[in-house]
PDB file of C-alpha atoms in Angstrom:
ATOM      1  CA  UNK A   7    -135.797  22.142  66.832  1.00 55.00           C
ATOM      2  CA  UNK A   8    -132.087  22.069  65.307  1.00 54.00           C
ATOM      3  CA  UNK A   9    -131.033  23.870  62.125  1.00 58.00           C
ATOM      4  CA  UNK A  10    -130.109  22.652  59.126  1.00 57.00           C
ATOM      5  CA  UNK A  11    -126.644  24.444  59.216  1.00 60.00           C
ATOM      6  CA  UNK A  12    -126.130  22.925  62.964  1.00 64.00           C
ATOM      7  CA  UNK A  13    -126.432  19.563  61.726  1.00 71.00           C
ATOM      8  CA  UNK A  14    -123.112  17.579  61.003  1.00 85.00           C
ATOM      9  CA  UNK A  15    -122.494  14.355  59.086  1.00 84.00           C
ATOM     10  CA  UNK A  16    -120.329  12.198  60.756  1.00 85.00           C
ATOM     11  CA  UNK A  17    -117.272  10.522  58.725  1.00 87.00           C
ATOM     12  CA  UNK A  18    -118.716   7.283  58.070  1.00 86.00           C
ATOM     13  CA  UNK A  19    -121.752   9.000  56.599  1.00 87.00           C
ATOM     14  CA  UNK A  20    -119.360  11.197  54.517  1.00 91.00           C
ATOM     15  CA  UNK A  21    -117.746   7.939  53.660  1.00 90.00           C
ATOM     16  CA  UNK A  22    -121.467   6.190  52.726  1.00 91.00           C
ATOM     17  CA  UNK A  23    -122.433   9.146  50.931  1.00 93.00           C
ATOM     18  CA  UNK A  24    -119.263   9.629  48.720  1.00 94.00           C
ATOM     19  CA  UNK A  25    -119.592   6.030  47.707  1.00 94.00           C
ATOM     20  CA  UNK A  26    -123.265   6.374  46.649  1.00 94.00           C
ATOM     21  CA  UNK A  27    -122.229   9.297  44.900  1.00 96.00           C
ATOM     22  CA  UNK A  28    -119.188   8.688  43.129  1.00 96.00           C
ATOM     23  CA  UNK A  29    -120.080   4.996  42.381  1.00 95.00           C
ATOM     24  CA  UNK A  30    -123.674   5.739  40.776  1.00 95.00           C
ATOM     25  CA  UNK A  31    -121.439   8.202  38.726  1.00 96.00           C
ATOM     26  CA  UNK A  32    -119.018   5.438  37.652  1.00 96.00           C
ATOM     27  CA  UNK A  33    -121.527   3.191  36.907  1.00 96.00           C
ATOM     28  CA  UNK A  34    -123.305   5.514  34.338  1.00 96.00           C
ATOM     29  CA  UNK A  35    -120.369   6.575  32.974  1.00 97.00           C
ATOM     30  CA  UNK A  36    -119.426   2.673  32.522  1.00 97.00           C
ATOM     31  CA  UNK A  37    -123.207   1.776  30.409  1.00 96.00           C
ATOM     32  CA  UNK A  38    -122.672   5.069  28.295  1.00 96.00           C
ATOM     33  CA  UNK A  39    -119.099   3.214  27.252  1.00 97.00           C
ATOM     34  CA  UNK A  40    -120.543  -0.267  27.209  1.00 96.00           C
ATOM     35  CA  UNK A  41    -123.426   1.247  25.442  1.00 94.00           C
ATOM     36  CA  UNK A  42    -121.151   2.629  22.844  1.00 95.00           C
ATOM     37  CA  UNK A  43    -119.401  -0.382  22.434  1.00 95.00           C
ATOM     38  CA  UNK A  44    -122.736  -2.495  21.743  1.00 92.00           C
ATOM     39  CA  UNK A  45    -123.944   0.318  19.052  1.00 91.00           C
ATOM     40  CA  UNK A  46    -120.384   0.617  17.535  1.00 93.00           C
ATOM     41  CA  UNK A  47    -120.386  -3.424  16.762  1.00 90.00           C
ATOM     42  CA  UNK A  48    -116.929  -3.898  18.734  1.00 94.00           C
ATOM     43  CA  UNK A  49    -118.090  -6.585  20.669  1.00 93.00           C
ATOM     44  CA  UNK A  50    -120.140  -9.328  18.660  1.00 93.00           C
ATOM     45  CA  UNK A  51    -123.611  -9.586  20.632  1.00 93.00           C
ATOM     46  CA  UNK A  52    -124.609 -12.913  21.865  1.00 93.00           C
ATOM     47  CA  UNK A  53    -128.097 -12.198  19.869  1.00 92.00           C
ATOM     48  CA  UNK A  54    -127.484 -10.650  16.623  1.00 90.00           C
ATOM     49  CA  UNK A  55    -129.184  -7.286  16.051  1.00 87.00           C
ATOM     50  CA  UNK A  56    -131.228  -8.792  13.051  1.00 89.00           C
ATOM     51  CA  UNK A  57    -133.223 -11.007  14.826  1.00 91.00           C
ATOM     52  CA  UNK A  58    -133.941  -8.662  17.793  1.00 89.00           C
ATOM     53  CA  UNK A  59    -137.290  -7.777  16.346  1.00 90.00           C
ATOM     54  CA  UNK A  60    -138.297 -11.461  16.028  1.00 92.00           C
ATOM     55  CA  UNK A  61    -137.508 -12.825  19.602  1.00 93.00           C
ATOM     56  CA  UNK A  62    -138.833  -9.238  21.151  1.00 90.00           C
ATOM     57  CA  UNK A  63    -142.594 -10.538  19.911  1.00 93.00           C
ATOM     58  CA  UNK A  64    -142.053 -13.865  21.943  1.00 93.00           C
ATOM     59  CA  UNK A  65    -143.191 -15.166  25.341  1.00 93.00           C
ATOM     60  CA  UNK A  66    -140.726 -15.029  27.808  1.00 90.00           C
ATOM     61  CA  UNK A  67    -140.060 -18.800  27.362  1.00 90.00           C
ATOM     62  CA  UNK A  68    -140.051 -18.813  23.696  1.00 93.00           C
ATOM     63  CA  UNK A  69    -137.235 -15.630  23.927  1.00 91.00           C
ATOM     64  CA  UNK A  70    -135.187 -17.589  26.197  1.00 90.00           C
ATOM     65  CA  UNK A  71    -135.207 -20.998  24.475  1.00 92.00           C
ATOM     66  CA  UNK A  72    -135.076 -19.341  20.837  1.00 92.00           C
ATOM     67  CA  UNK A  73    -132.479 -16.805  21.669  1.00 91.00           C
ATOM     68  CA  UNK A  74    -130.350 -18.639  23.843  1.00 90.00           C
ATOM     69  CA  UNK A  75    -131.318 -16.164  26.486  1.00 90.00           C
ATOM     70  CA  UNK A  76    -129.375 -16.739  30.096  1.00 89.00           C
ATOM     71  CA  UNK A  77    -132.086 -16.384  32.884  1.00 83.00           C
ATOM     72  CA  UNK A  78    -130.933 -15.110  36.841  1.00 83.00           C
ATOM     73  CA  UNK A  79    -127.349 -14.632  36.779  1.00 86.00           C
ATOM     74  CA  UNK A  80    -126.489 -16.128  33.730  1.00 88.00           C
ATOM     75  CA  UNK A  81    -125.768 -12.795  31.974  1.00 90.00           C
ATOM     76  CA  UNK A  82    -122.651 -12.930  34.141  1.00 91.00           C
ATOM     77  CA  UNK A  83    -120.910 -15.660  31.924  1.00 93.00           C
ATOM     78  CA  UNK A  84    -121.834 -13.598  28.644  1.00 93.00           C
ATOM     79  CA  UNK A  85    -119.873 -10.086  29.831  1.00 93.00           C
ATOM     80  CA  UNK A  86    -117.711 -10.271  26.335  1.00 93.00           C
ATOM     81  CA  UNK A  87    -120.696 -10.409  24.612  1.00 94.00           C
ATOM     82  CA  UNK A  88    -121.634  -6.783  23.555  1.00 92.00           C
ATOM     83  CA  UNK A  89    -125.172  -7.102  24.361  1.00 91.00           C
ATOM     84  CA  UNK A  90    -124.424  -8.758  27.823  1.00 93.00           C
ATOM     85  CA  UNK A  91    -121.768  -6.257  28.327  1.00 94.00           C
ATOM     86  CA  UNK A  92    -123.855  -3.036  29.177  1.00 91.00           C
ATOM     87  CA  UNK A  93    -125.169  -5.637  32.225  1.00 93.00           C
ATOM     88  CA  UNK A  94    -121.919  -4.738  34.365  1.00 94.00           C
ATOM     89  CA  UNK A  95    -122.946  -1.081  34.804  1.00 94.00           C
ATOM     90  CA  UNK A  96    -126.458  -1.772  35.719  1.00 93.00           C
ATOM     91  CA  UNK A  97    -124.675  -4.721  38.238  1.00 93.00           C
ATOM     92  CA  UNK A  98    -122.261  -2.327  39.868  1.00 94.00           C
ATOM     93  CA  UNK A  99    -125.342   0.756  40.347  1.00 93.00           C
ATOM     94  CA  UNK A 100    -127.301  -1.853  42.099  1.00 90.00           C
ATOM     95  CA  UNK A 101    -124.826  -3.350  44.270  1.00 93.00           C
ATOM     96  CA  UNK A 102    -123.205   0.672  45.145  1.00 93.00           C
ATOM     97  CA  UNK A 103    -125.175   0.751  48.681  1.00 92.00           C
ATOM     98  CA  UNK A 104    -124.165  -2.816  49.654  1.00 94.00           C
ATOM     99  CA  UNK A 105    -120.704  -1.692  48.886  1.00 94.00           C
ATOM    100  CA  UNK A 106    -121.580   1.295  50.579  1.00 93.00           C
ATOM    101  CA  UNK A 107    -122.785  -0.357  53.802  1.00 93.00           C
ATOM    102  CA  UNK A 108    -120.143  -2.915  54.308  1.00 94.00           C
ATOM    103  CA  UNK A 109    -117.568   0.280  54.588  1.00 92.00           C
ATOM    104  CA  UNK A 110    -119.314   1.155  57.293  1.00 92.00           C
ATOM    105  CA  UNK A 111    -119.178  -2.227  59.318  1.00 94.00           C
ATOM    106  CA  UNK A 112    -114.954  -1.696  60.102  1.00 94.00           C
ATOM    107  CA  UNK A 113    -116.438   2.177  62.014  1.00 91.00           C
ATOM    108  CA  UNK A 114    -119.237   0.530  64.174  1.00 92.00           C
ATOM    109  CA  UNK A 115    -117.095  -2.085  64.959  1.00 95.00           C
ATOM    110  CA  UNK A 116    -114.405   0.719  66.171  1.00 94.00           C
ATOM    111  CA  UNK A 117    -116.733   2.553  67.798  1.00 92.00           C
ATOM    112  CA  UNK A 118    -118.788  -0.662  69.567  1.00 95.00           C
ATOM    113  CA  UNK A 119    -122.044   0.770  68.202  1.00 92.00           C
ATOM    114  CA  UNK A 120    -123.776  -2.527  68.027  1.00 95.00           C
ATOM    115  CA  UNK A 121    -127.362  -1.395  66.956  1.00 95.00           C
ATOM    116  CA  UNK A 122    -125.989   0.519  63.949  1.00 92.00           C
ATOM    117  CA  UNK A 123    -123.382  -2.182  63.299  1.00 95.00           C
ATOM    118  CA  UNK A 124    -126.597  -5.153  63.427  1.00 97.00           C
ATOM    119  CA  UNK A 125    -128.452  -3.240  61.119  1.00 96.00           C
ATOM    120  CA  UNK A 126    -125.756  -2.870  58.455  1.00 95.00           C
ATOM    121  CA  UNK A 127    -125.099  -6.139  58.601  1.00 96.00           C
ATOM    122  CA  UNK A 128    -128.843  -7.104  58.385  1.00 96.00           C
ATOM    123  CA  UNK A 129    -129.463  -4.705  55.312  1.00 95.00           C
ATOM    124  CA  UNK A 130    -126.463  -6.265  53.452  1.00 95.00           C
ATOM    125  CA  UNK A 131    -127.672  -9.779  54.353  1.00 95.00           C
ATOM    126  CA  UNK A 132    -131.483  -9.083  53.447  1.00 93.00           C
ATOM    127  CA  UNK A 133    -130.164  -7.040  49.924  1.00 92.00           C
ATOM    128  CA  UNK A 134    -127.821 -10.112  48.911  1.00 92.00           C
ATOM    129  CA  UNK A 135    -130.911 -12.753  49.680  1.00 91.00           C
ATOM    130  CA  UNK A 136    -132.728 -10.714  47.549  1.00 87.00           C
ATOM    131  CA  UNK A 137    -130.567  -9.939  44.606  1.00 86.00           C
ATOM    132  CA  UNK A 138    -128.913 -13.735  45.169  1.00 83.00           C
ATOM    133  CA  UNK A 139    -132.376 -15.319  43.418  1.00 78.00           C
ATOM    134  CA  UNK A 140    -132.707 -17.725  45.700  1.00 80.00           C
ATOM    135  CA  UNK A 141    -135.938 -16.671  46.902  1.00 75.00           C
ATOM    136  CA  UNK A 142    -137.226 -17.196  43.453  1.00 68.00           C
ATOM    137  CA  UNK A 143    -138.991 -13.829  43.790  1.00 58.00           C
ATOM    138  CA  UNK A 144    -137.780 -12.524  40.198  1.00 53.00           C
ATOM    139  CA  UNK A 145    -135.437 -10.007  41.122  1.00 43.00           C
ATOM    140  CA  UNK A 146    -133.273 -10.534  38.292  1.00 45.00           C
TER     141      UNK A 146
END
């Protein structure tokens, strides 16, 4: 049995872990800052605060129609609005795994480790496909 002290992480594993760690904290920091911007009214919202209680009671189709809220990736066009600005941190948090996986590709190419290279590429493709909304399974 391998003891915990004798287990060594490869440089690739450490880079992956560091990117996830710092990227997730950066995402949370961005969410906090953008929330403060929204609550302080420093950026005008797409949906005025006084309309929210009425709109929240509606079925989703009616909510989208009456509020003009986008669906899918349409939120990215509204990043200048206070109520959609906080999606930036959420999107970064969701993308951190893909970003961290991407950093593994050069190392596995250099090492000629085809098994791990294929696993990383397939995993990234699956995550990107899920996030794209192409499958129509309510990914976002």
